[in-house]
Amino acid sequence: MAISDDKDTLVKRHLDMVKKSEEQLTSIAHGAFDTAALQQELAQALEDDRIYKLTDNMKKRAIHTAANYDEFKNLVACADLKPISQKELRDFSQADRQTNIPFKKKTSRKKAANERRFQPAAPALDVPPATAVDFCRNWKRYLKTTNAKYRYLELTTPERLADMFKADIDSDLMRRLLKFWCPLGTRKLWIRAQGNQLRQHLL
């Protein structure tokens, strides 16, 4: 009895489906069918199919390349994203696209003002340096001319230099000091003598 009931319900369902499809075909023939909804449904089905194929292909590739499940999951999640072309990368990196030029000018002015405000003040170069670090910093950063270097060396005596660099002196700094002392010639003989004295202290 139960088997015949199941057959009866299946037959009824089949007959209902056939009747509905006949009604739909009749409504298409008479123009009562909603074609806009059908177009939307077909477009959605095509998009779903496209994403399914992309995801499936990415899964097949990622299973061989991914190191762990998280990487695999991320690769599959990005399957439907459009790759970036070389031209797009070049366009993206070109001068920040110059979108808001007046704003950039304002920020660059503010940045320059901030840099000036936060720049460390030059130390007093008329006071002898206390440490080797002070000497090196002043020599490299603030003493640009030969006369300024000469005055700074007069201020920093060879004895003080020998004490500051007793443990260690950079070979590049020593070379620069010697190169500075040597070309001064006879008018600066006492500096050369002081340099010899410094070398003797260091050696």
PDB file of C-alpha atoms in Angstrom:
ATOM      1  CA  MET A   1       0.000   0.000   0.000  1.00  0.00           C
ATOM      2  CA  ALA A   2       2.790   2.375   0.867  1.00  0.00           C
ATOM      3  CA  ILE A   3       4.551   1.674  -2.414  1.00  0.00           C
ATOM      4  CA  SER A   4       1.448   2.464  -4.457  1.00  0.00           C
ATOM      5  CA  ASP A   5       0.974   5.720  -2.486  1.00  0.00           C
ATOM      6  CA  ASP A   6       4.543   6.735  -3.331  1.00  0.00           C
ATOM      7  CA  LYS A   7       3.927   5.963  -6.989  1.00  0.00           C
ATOM      8  CA  ASP A   8       0.713   7.963  -6.949  1.00  0.00           C
ATOM      9  CA  THR A   9       2.427  11.011  -5.412  1.00  0.00           C
ATOM     10  CA  LEU A  10       5.268  10.771  -7.917  1.00  0.00           C
ATOM     11  CA  VAL A  11       2.839  10.569 -10.812  1.00  0.00           C
ATOM     12  CA  LYS A  12       0.879  13.551  -9.473  1.00  0.00           C
ATOM     13  CA  ARG A  13       4.053  15.601  -9.118  1.00  0.00           C
ATOM     14  CA  HIS A  14       5.121  14.701 -12.632  1.00  0.00           C
ATOM     15  CA  LEU A  15       1.724  15.630 -14.044  1.00  0.00           C
ATOM     16  CA  ASP A  16       1.804  18.956 -12.153  1.00  0.00           C
ATOM     17  CA  MET A  17       5.243  19.763 -13.592  1.00  0.00           C
ATOM     18  CA  VAL A  18       4.086  18.924 -17.115  1.00  0.00           C
ATOM     19  CA  LYS A  19       1.001  21.096 -16.664  1.00  0.00           C
ATOM     20  CA  LYS A  20       3.100  24.032 -15.384  1.00  0.00           C
ATOM     21  CA  SER A  21       5.524  23.764 -18.270  1.00  0.00           C
ATOM     22  CA  GLU A  22       2.617  23.679 -20.747  1.00  0.00           C
ATOM     23  CA  GLU A  23       1.167  26.804 -19.108  1.00  0.00           C
ATOM     24  CA  GLN A  24       4.527  28.557 -19.334  1.00  0.00           C
ATOM     25  CA  LEU A  25       4.879  27.662 -23.001  1.00  0.00           C
ATOM     26  CA  THR A  26       1.366  28.921 -23.643  1.00  0.00           C
ATOM     27  CA  SER A  27       2.120  32.191 -21.821  1.00  0.00           C
ATOM     28  CA  ILE A  28       5.315  32.664 -23.872  1.00  0.00           C
ATOM     29  CA  ALA A  29       3.308  32.262 -27.056  1.00  0.00           C
ATOM     30  CA  HIS A  30       0.777  34.871 -25.916  1.00  0.00           C
ATOM     31  CA  GLY A  31       3.462  37.344 -24.678  1.00  0.00           C
ATOM     32  CA  ALA A  32       2.575  37.150 -20.995  1.00  0.00           C
ATOM     33  CA  PHE A  33       6.021  35.862 -20.036  1.00  0.00           C
ATOM     34  CA  ASP A  34       8.442  38.164 -18.124  1.00  0.00           C
ATOM     35  CA  THR A  35      11.493  38.335 -20.410  1.00  0.00           C
ATOM     36  CA  ALA A  36      13.347  40.891 -18.249  1.00  0.00           C
ATOM     37  CA  ALA A  37      13.312  38.505 -15.297  1.00  0.00           C
ATOM     38  CA  LEU A  38      14.505  35.705 -17.572  1.00  0.00           C
ATOM     39  CA  GLN A  39      17.390  37.853 -18.870  1.00  0.00           C
ATOM     40  CA  GLN A  40      18.402  38.743 -15.337  1.00  0.00           C
ATOM     41  CA  GLU A  41      18.231  35.102 -14.300  1.00  0.00           C
ATOM     42  CA  LEU A  42      20.342  34.015 -17.283  1.00  0.00           C
ATOM     43  CA  ALA A  43      22.920  36.741 -16.629  1.00  0.00           C
ATOM     44  CA  GLN A  44      23.166  35.666 -12.993  1.00  0.00           C
ATOM     45  CA  ALA A  45      23.498  32.015 -14.033  1.00  0.00           C
ATOM     46  CA  LEU A  46      26.293  32.899 -16.485  1.00  0.00           C
ATOM     47  CA  GLU A  47      28.120  34.915 -13.802  1.00  0.00           C
ATOM     48  CA  ASP A  48      27.761  32.076 -11.289  1.00  0.00           C
ATOM     49  CA  ASP A  49      29.090  29.629 -13.871  1.00  0.00           C
ATOM     50  CA  ARG A  50      32.051  31.917 -14.658  1.00  0.00           C
ATOM     51  CA  ILE A  51      32.949  32.258 -10.956  1.00  0.00           C
ATOM     52  CA  TYR A  52      32.540  28.512 -10.448  1.00  0.00           C
ATOM     53  CA  LYS A  53      34.951  27.751 -13.308  1.00  0.00           C
ATOM     54  CA  LEU A  54      37.497  30.321 -12.092  1.00  0.00           C
ATOM     55  CA  THR A  55      37.304  28.971  -8.543  1.00  0.00           C
ATOM     56  CA  ASP A  56      37.604  25.392  -9.758  1.00  0.00           C
ATOM     57  CA  ASN A  57      40.659  26.207 -11.895  1.00  0.00           C
ATOM     58  CA  MET A  58      42.250  28.112  -9.018  1.00  0.00           C
ATOM     59  CA  LYS A  59      41.674  25.176  -6.668  1.00  0.00           C
ATOM     60  CA  LYS A  60      43.387  22.862  -9.144  1.00  0.00           C
ATOM     61  CA  ARG A  61      46.393  25.215  -9.379  1.00  0.00           C
ATOM     62  CA  ALA A  62      46.543  26.169  -5.700  1.00  0.00           C
ATOM     63  CA  ILE A  63      46.536  22.586  -4.464  1.00  0.00           C
ATOM     64  CA  HIS A  64      50.032  22.222  -5.961  1.00  0.00           C
ATOM     65  CA  THR A  65      51.437  25.636  -5.018  1.00  0.00           C
ATOM     66  CA  ALA A  66      49.972  26.524  -1.610  1.00  0.00           C
ATOM     67  CA  ALA A  67      52.144  25.782   1.413  1.00  0.00           C
ATOM     68  CA  ASN A  68      49.265  25.552   3.895  1.00  0.00           C
ATOM     69  CA  TYR A  69      45.492  25.709   4.065  1.00  0.00           C
ATOM     70  CA  ASP A  70      45.340  29.458   4.777  1.00  0.00           C
ATOM     71  CA  GLU A  71      47.349  30.232   1.661  1.00  0.00           C
ATOM     72  CA  PHE A  72      45.149  27.837  -0.355  1.00  0.00           C
ATOM     73  CA  LYS A  73      42.004  29.503   1.002  1.00  0.00           C
ATOM     74  CA  ASN A  74      43.321  32.986   0.163  1.00  0.00           C
ATOM     75  CA  LEU A  75      44.253  31.962  -3.373  1.00  0.00           C
ATOM     76  CA  VAL A  76      40.820  30.469  -3.971  1.00  0.00           C
ATOM     77  CA  ALA A  77      39.106  33.538  -2.485  1.00  0.00           C
ATOM     78  CA  CYS A  78      40.959  35.744  -4.996  1.00  0.00           C
ATOM     79  CA  ALA A  79      40.145  33.524  -7.975  1.00  0.00           C
ATOM     80  CA  ASP A  80      37.648  35.911  -9.561  1.00  0.00           C
ATOM     81  CA  LEU A  81      39.765  39.058  -9.134  1.00  0.00           C
ATOM     82  CA  LYS A  82      41.119  40.642 -12.281  1.00  0.00           C
ATOM     83  CA  PRO A  83      44.934  40.587 -12.502  1.00  0.00           C
ATOM     84  CA  ILE A  84      46.707  43.960 -12.588  1.00  0.00           C
ATOM     85  CA  SER A  85      48.410  44.736 -15.891  1.00  0.00           C
ATOM     86  CA  GLN A  86      51.872  46.283 -16.264  1.00  0.00           C
ATOM     87  CA  LYS A  87      50.323  49.499 -17.589  1.00  0.00           C
ATOM     88  CA  GLU A  88      48.089  49.815 -14.521  1.00  0.00           C
ATOM     89  CA  LEU A  89      51.093  49.304 -12.243  1.00  0.00           C
ATOM     90  CA  ARG A  90      53.044  52.004 -14.087  1.00  0.00           C
ATOM     91  CA  ASP A  91      50.104  54.406 -13.946  1.00  0.00           C
ATOM     92  CA  PHE A  92      49.650  53.718 -10.250  1.00  0.00           C
ATOM     93  CA  SER A  93      53.269  54.480  -9.421  1.00  0.00           C
ATOM     94  CA  GLN A  94      53.526  57.689 -11.462  1.00  0.00           C
ATOM     95  CA  ALA A  95      53.740  60.702  -9.182  1.00  0.00           C
ATOM     96  CA  ASP A  96      50.742  59.734  -7.076  1.00  0.00           C
ATOM     97  CA  ARG A  97      48.515  60.637 -10.058  1.00  0.00           C
ATOM     98  CA  GLN A  98      48.593  64.373  -9.241  1.00  0.00           C
ATOM     99  CA  THR A  99      44.987  64.323  -8.055  1.00  0.00           C
ATOM    100  CA  ASN A 100      44.951  67.233  -5.632  1.00  0.00           C
ATOM    101  CA  ILE A 101      47.839  69.537  -6.490  1.00  0.00           C
ATOM    102  CA  PRO A 102      46.868  72.501  -4.208  1.00  0.00           C
ATOM    103  CA  PHE A 103      46.616  70.154  -1.229  1.00  0.00           C
ATOM    104  CA  LYS A 104      50.040  68.712  -2.040  1.00  0.00           C
ATOM    105  CA  LYS A 105      51.550  72.196  -2.177  1.00  0.00           C
ATOM    106  CA  LYS A 106      50.096  72.994   1.244  1.00  0.00           C
ATOM    107  CA  THR A 107      51.387  69.773   2.769  1.00  0.00           C
ATOM    108  CA  SER A 108      54.837  70.243   1.249  1.00  0.00           C
ATOM    109  CA  ARG A 109      55.013  73.745   2.758  1.00  0.00           C
ATOM    110  CA  LYS A 110      53.953  72.365   6.140  1.00  0.00           C
ATOM    111  CA  LYS A 111      56.489  69.556   5.845  1.00  0.00           C
ATOM    112  CA  ALA A 112      59.305  71.991   5.063  1.00  0.00           C
ATOM    113  CA  ALA A 113      58.300  74.165   8.024  1.00  0.00           C
ATOM    114  CA  ASN A 114      58.217  71.110  10.305  1.00  0.00           C
ATOM    115  CA  GLU A 115      61.627  69.980   9.081  1.00  0.00           C
ATOM    116  CA  ARG A 116      63.061  73.416   9.793  1.00  0.00           C
ATOM    117  CA  ARG A 117      61.453  73.440  13.226  1.00  0.00           C
ATOM    118  CA  PHE A 118      62.759  70.012  14.219  1.00  0.00           C
ATOM    119  CA  GLN A 119      66.247  70.278  12.754  1.00  0.00           C
ATOM    120  CA  PRO A 120      68.833  70.102  15.511  1.00  0.00           C
ATOM    121  CA  ALA A 121      70.666  73.345  16.008  1.00  0.00           C
ATOM    122  CA  ALA A 122      74.315  73.372  15.046  1.00  0.00           C
ATOM    123  CA  PRO A 123      76.506  73.053  18.116  1.00  0.00           C
ATOM    124  CA  ALA A 124      78.728  75.904  19.144  1.00  0.00           C
ATOM    125  CA  LEU A 125      81.846  75.378  17.055  1.00  0.00           C
ATOM    126  CA  ASP A 126      83.877  77.843  19.120  1.00  0.00           C
ATOM    127  CA  VAL A 127      83.995  75.368  22.017  1.00  0.00           C
ATOM    128  CA  PRO A 128      86.340  72.368  21.826  1.00  0.00           C
ATOM    129  CA  PRO A 129      84.570  69.012  21.519  1.00  0.00           C
ATOM    130  CA  ALA A 130      84.226  66.956  24.678  1.00  0.00           C
ATOM    131  CA  THR A 131      84.197  63.515  23.057  1.00  0.00           C
ATOM    132  CA  ALA A 132      85.329  61.794  19.884  1.00  0.00           C
ATOM    133  CA  VAL A 133      81.699  61.488  18.805  1.00  0.00           C
ATOM    134  CA  ASP A 134      81.242  65.265  19.056  1.00  0.00           C
ATOM    135  CA  PHE A 135      84.403  65.841  17.044  1.00  0.00           C
ATOM    136  CA  CYS A 136      83.375  63.415  14.285  1.00  0.00           C
ATOM    137  CA  ARG A 137      79.833  64.799  14.104  1.00  0.00           C
ATOM    138  CA  ASN A 138      81.023  68.400  13.882  1.00  0.00           C
ATOM    139  CA  TRP A 139      83.773  67.544  11.384  1.00  0.00           C
ATOM    140  CA  LYS A 140      81.419  65.709   9.030  1.00  0.00           C
ATOM    141  CA  ARG A 141      78.224  67.762   9.357  1.00  0.00           C
ATOM    142  CA  TYR A 142      79.023  71.346  10.119  1.00  0.00           C
ATOM    143  CA  LEU A 143      82.543  72.082   8.909  1.00  0.00           C
ATOM    144  CA  LYS A 144      82.226  72.588   5.167  1.00  0.00           C
ATOM    145  CA  THR A 145      85.053  75.003   4.361  1.00  0.00           C
ATOM    146  CA  THR A 146      88.793  74.635   4.788  1.00  0.00           C
ATOM    147  CA  ASN A 147      88.965  77.722   7.017  1.00  0.00           C
ATOM    148  CA  ALA A 148      86.275  76.368   9.338  1.00  0.00           C
ATOM    149  CA  LYS A 149      88.134  73.060   9.619  1.00  0.00           C
ATOM    150  CA  TYR A 150      91.401  74.890  10.262  1.00  0.00           C
ATOM    151  CA  ARG A 151      89.853  76.985  13.072  1.00  0.00           C
ATOM    152  CA  TYR A 152      88.253  73.854  14.573  1.00  0.00           C
ATOM    153  CA  LEU A 153      91.602  72.042  14.567  1.00  0.00           C
ATOM    154  CA  GLU A 154      93.255  75.065  16.200  1.00  0.00           C
ATOM    155  CA  LEU A 155      90.569  74.940  18.877  1.00  0.00           C
ATOM    156  CA  THR A 156      90.960  71.183  19.348  1.00  0.00           C
ATOM    157  CA  THR A 157      94.593  70.713  20.258  1.00  0.00           C
ATOM    158  CA  PRO A 158      96.553  67.591  19.258  1.00  0.00           C
ATOM    159  CA  GLU A 159      96.726  66.565  22.916  1.00  0.00           C
ATOM    160  CA  ARG A 160      92.942  66.709  23.186  1.00  0.00           C
ATOM    161  CA  LEU A 161      92.576  64.753  19.917  1.00  0.00           C
ATOM    162  CA  ALA A 162      95.020  62.137  21.199  1.00  0.00           C
ATOM    163  CA  ASP A 163      93.035  61.801  24.426  1.00  0.00           C
ATOM    164  CA  MET A 164      89.700  61.571  22.591  1.00  0.00           C
ATOM    165  CA  PHE A 165      90.941  58.974  20.106  1.00  0.00           C
ATOM    166  CA  LYS A 166      93.156  57.066  22.526  1.00  0.00           C
ATOM    167  CA  ALA A 167      91.195  53.834  22.193  1.00  0.00           C
ATOM    168  CA  ASP A 168      90.367  53.960  18.497  1.00  0.00           C
ATOM    169  CA  ILE A 169      90.349  56.262  15.474  1.00  0.00           C
ATOM    170  CA  ASP A 170      88.579  55.660  12.226  1.00  0.00           C
ATOM    171  CA  SER A 171      91.073  55.183   9.402  1.00  0.00           C
ATOM    172  CA  ASP A 172      88.962  57.356   7.106  1.00  0.00           C
ATOM    173  CA  LEU A 173      88.980  60.204   9.639  1.00  0.00           C
ATOM    174  CA  MET A 174      92.734  59.851  10.128  1.00  0.00           C
ATOM    175  CA  ARG A 175      93.235  59.966   6.351  1.00  0.00           C
ATOM    176  CA  ARG A 176      91.071  63.101   6.102  1.00  0.00           C
ATOM    177  CA  LEU A 177      92.937  64.805   8.925  1.00  0.00           C
ATOM    178  CA  LEU A 178      96.302  64.015   7.353  1.00  0.00           C
ATOM    179  CA  LYS A 179      95.083  65.066   3.916  1.00  0.00           C
ATOM    180  CA  PHE A 180      93.900  68.327   5.455  1.00  0.00           C
ATOM    181  CA  TRP A 181      97.162  68.996   7.285  1.00  0.00           C
ATOM    182  CA  CYS A 182      99.557  68.165   4.445  1.00  0.00           C
ATOM    183  CA  PRO A 183      98.500  70.604   1.682  1.00  0.00           C
ATOM    184  CA  LEU A 184      98.473  73.610   3.971  1.00  0.00           C
ATOM    185  CA  GLY A 185     102.172  74.120   3.271  1.00  0.00           C
ATOM    186  CA  THR A 186     104.636  76.280   5.102  1.00  0.00           C
ATOM    187  CA  ARG A 187     102.204  78.893   6.328  1.00  0.00           C
ATOM    188  CA  LYS A 188     100.741  76.303   8.688  1.00  0.00           C
ATOM    189  CA  LEU A 189     103.958  74.682   9.870  1.00  0.00           C
ATOM    190  CA  TRP A 190     102.903  74.537  13.459  1.00  0.00           C
ATOM    191  CA  ILE A 191      99.799  72.473  12.511  1.00  0.00           C
ATOM    192  CA  ARG A 192     102.029  69.999  10.765  1.00  0.00           C
ATOM    193  CA  ALA A 193     104.146  69.794  13.875  1.00  0.00           C
ATOM    194  CA  GLN A 194     100.994  69.373  15.932  1.00  0.00           C
ATOM    195  CA  GLY A 195      99.888  66.630  13.534  1.00  0.00           C
ATOM    196  CA  ASN A 196     103.176  64.817  14.005  1.00  0.00           C
ATOM    197  CA  GLN A 197     102.734  65.137  17.731  1.00  0.00           C
ATOM    198  CA  LEU A 198      99.215  63.721  17.413  1.00  0.00           C
ATOM    199  CA  ARG A 199     100.454  60.801  15.327  1.00  0.00           C
ATOM    200  CA  GLN A 200     103.097  60.046  17.932  1.00  0.00           C
ATOM    201  CA  HIS A 201     100.448  60.097  20.668  1.00  0.00           C
ATOM    202  CA  LEU A 202      98.227  57.773  18.666  1.00  0.00           C
ATOM    203  CA  LEU A 203     100.965  55.367  17.681  1.00  0.00           C
TER     204      LEU A 203
END
